[in-house]
Amino acid sequence: MTFEGREVVYPYGELDTLVPAYVTTIHKSQGSEYPAVVIPLTTGHWTMLARNLLYTGVTRGKRLVVVIGQRKAIGIAVRGGNMKPRWTKLVQWLRMSQSADGS
């Protein structure tokens, strides 16, 4: 088996200690549940420190959620410090819908 470009040899008696691990993004995990979720948060990836992403990640875990990283990064994400305004036409669509209904 190779690990980070190096060959790693496991004795036959230790093969049962290997456990497969899977990684996905929070975005791709939407609508799914997992037994355990680990969420790394660092200020090195400050663009990802959004409250909605953290919420989505935390709510994917069925039994266990572990958030690891820098306290500052977790604080920024929880406070929503990287929230950008979302520009939608929801208000206009609702108004058009009301005027079409005669409301």
CSV table of C-alpha atoms in Angstrom, one decimal:
chain,number,residue,atom,x,y,z
A,1,MET,CA,0.0,0.0,0.0
A,2,THR,CA,1.3,3.5,-0.7
A,3,PHE,CA,0.6,6.5,1.6
A,4,GLU,CA,1.7,10.0,0.5
A,5,GLY,CA,4.0,8.5,-2.1
A,6,ARG,CA,5.7,6.1,0.3
A,7,GLU,CA,5.3,2.4,0.4
A,8,VAL,CA,3.8,1.2,3.7
A,9,VAL,CA,3.9,-2.4,4.7
A,10,TYR,CA,1.3,-3.9,7.1
A,11,PRO,CA,1.8,-7.3,8.6
A,12,TYR,CA,-1.0,-9.7,7.8
A,13,GLY,CA,-2.1,-9.7,11.5
A,14,GLU,CA,-2.7,-6.0,11.5
A,15,LEU,CA,-4.8,-5.7,8.4
A,16,ASP,CA,-8.0,-5.8,10.4
A,17,THR,CA,-6.9,-2.4,12.0
A,18,LEU,CA,-7.3,-0.6,8.7
A,19,VAL,CA,-10.5,1.2,8.4
A,20,PRO,CA,-11.7,2.9,5.2
A,21,ALA,CA,-12.3,6.7,5.5
A,22,TYR,CA,-14.2,8.9,3.1
A,23,VAL,CA,-14.1,12.6,2.6
A,24,THR,CA,-16.6,14.9,0.9
A,25,THR,CA,-17.3,18.6,0.9
A,26,ILE,CA,-20.1,20.2,3.0
A,27,HIS,CA,-21.6,21.4,-0.3
A,28,LYS,CA,-21.8,17.9,-1.7
A,29,SER,CA,-23.1,16.5,1.6
A,30,GLN,CA,-26.3,18.5,1.6
A,31,GLY,CA,-29.3,16.3,2.0
A,32,SER,CA,-27.2,13.4,3.4
A,33,GLU,CA,-26.5,12.1,6.9
A,34,TYR,CA,-23.4,10.4,8.2
A,35,PRO,CA,-22.7,8.5,11.4
A,36,ALA,CA,-19.7,10.8,12.2
A,37,VAL,CA,-18.6,14.1,10.8
A,38,VAL,CA,-15.2,15.9,11.4
A,39,ILE,CA,-15.1,19.6,10.4
A,40,PRO,CA,-11.7,21.3,10.2
A,41,LEU,CA,-11.8,25.1,10.5
A,42,THR,CA,-8.7,27.3,10.1
A,43,THR,CA,-8.2,30.9,9.3
A,44,GLY,CA,-6.0,29.8,6.4
A,45,HIS,CA,-9.2,29.1,4.5
A,46,TRP,CA,-11.1,32.2,5.7
A,47,THR,CA,-13.5,32.3,2.7
A,48,MET,CA,-15.0,29.1,4.0
A,49,LEU,CA,-15.8,30.5,7.4
A,50,ALA,CA,-19.4,31.0,6.9
A,51,ARG,CA,-22.1,30.3,9.4
A,52,ASN,CA,-24.4,28.5,6.9
A,53,LEU,CA,-21.6,26.2,5.9
A,54,LEU,CA,-20.8,25.3,9.5
A,55,TYR,CA,-24.5,24.8,10.2
A,56,THR,CA,-24.8,22.5,7.2
A,57,GLY,CA,-21.7,20.5,8.2
A,58,VAL,CA,-22.8,20.1,11.8
A,59,THR,CA,-26.3,19.0,10.9
A,60,ARG,CA,-24.9,16.2,8.7
A,61,GLY,CA,-23.7,14.2,11.7
A,62,LYS,CA,-26.1,11.6,13.0
A,63,ARG,CA,-24.2,10.5,16.2
A,64,LEU,CA,-21.0,12.4,16.3
A,65,VAL,CA,-19.8,15.8,15.2
A,66,VAL,CA,-16.2,16.9,15.9
A,67,VAL,CA,-15.2,20.5,15.0
A,68,ILE,CA,-11.4,21.0,15.1
A,69,GLY,CA,-9.3,24.0,14.3
A,70,GLN,CA,-8.4,27.4,15.5
A,71,ARG,CA,-10.6,29.1,18.1
A,72,LYS,CA,-10.5,32.3,16.0
A,73,ALA,CA,-11.7,30.4,12.9
A,74,ILE,CA,-14.6,28.8,14.8
A,75,GLY,CA,-15.5,32.1,16.3
A,76,ILE,CA,-15.6,33.8,12.9
A,77,ALA,CA,-17.7,31.0,11.4
A,78,VAL,CA,-20.2,31.1,14.4
A,79,ARG,CA,-20.6,34.9,14.3
A,80,GLY,CA,-21.1,34.7,10.5
A,81,GLY,CA,-18.1,37.1,10.0
A,82,ASN,CA,-17.7,36.1,6.4
A,83,MET,CA,-21.3,36.5,5.4
A,84,LYS,CA,-21.8,38.2,2.0
A,85,PRO,CA,-25.1,39.7,1.0
A,86,ARG,CA,-27.1,37.5,-1.3
A,87,TRP,CA,-28.7,39.3,-4.2
A,88,THR,CA,-31.9,37.5,-5.2
A,89,LYS,CA,-35.1,38.6,-6.9
A,90,LEU,CA,-37.3,37.0,-4.3
A,91,VAL,CA,-39.0,40.3,-3.2
A,92,GLN,CA,-39.7,41.2,-6.8
A,93,TRP,CA,-41.0,37.7,-7.6
A,94,LEU,CA,-43.3,37.8,-4.6
A,95,ARG,CA,-44.6,41.2,-5.6
A,96,MET,CA,-45.2,40.0,-9.2
A,97,SER,CA,-47.0,36.9,-7.8
A,98,GLN,CA,-49.3,39.1,-5.6
A,99,SER,CA,-50.2,41.4,-8.4
A,100,ALA,CA,-50.8,38.5,-10.8
A,101,ASP,CA,-53.2,36.9,-8.2
A,102,GLY,CA,-55.0,40.3,-7.8
A,103,SER,CA,-53.9,40.4,-4.1
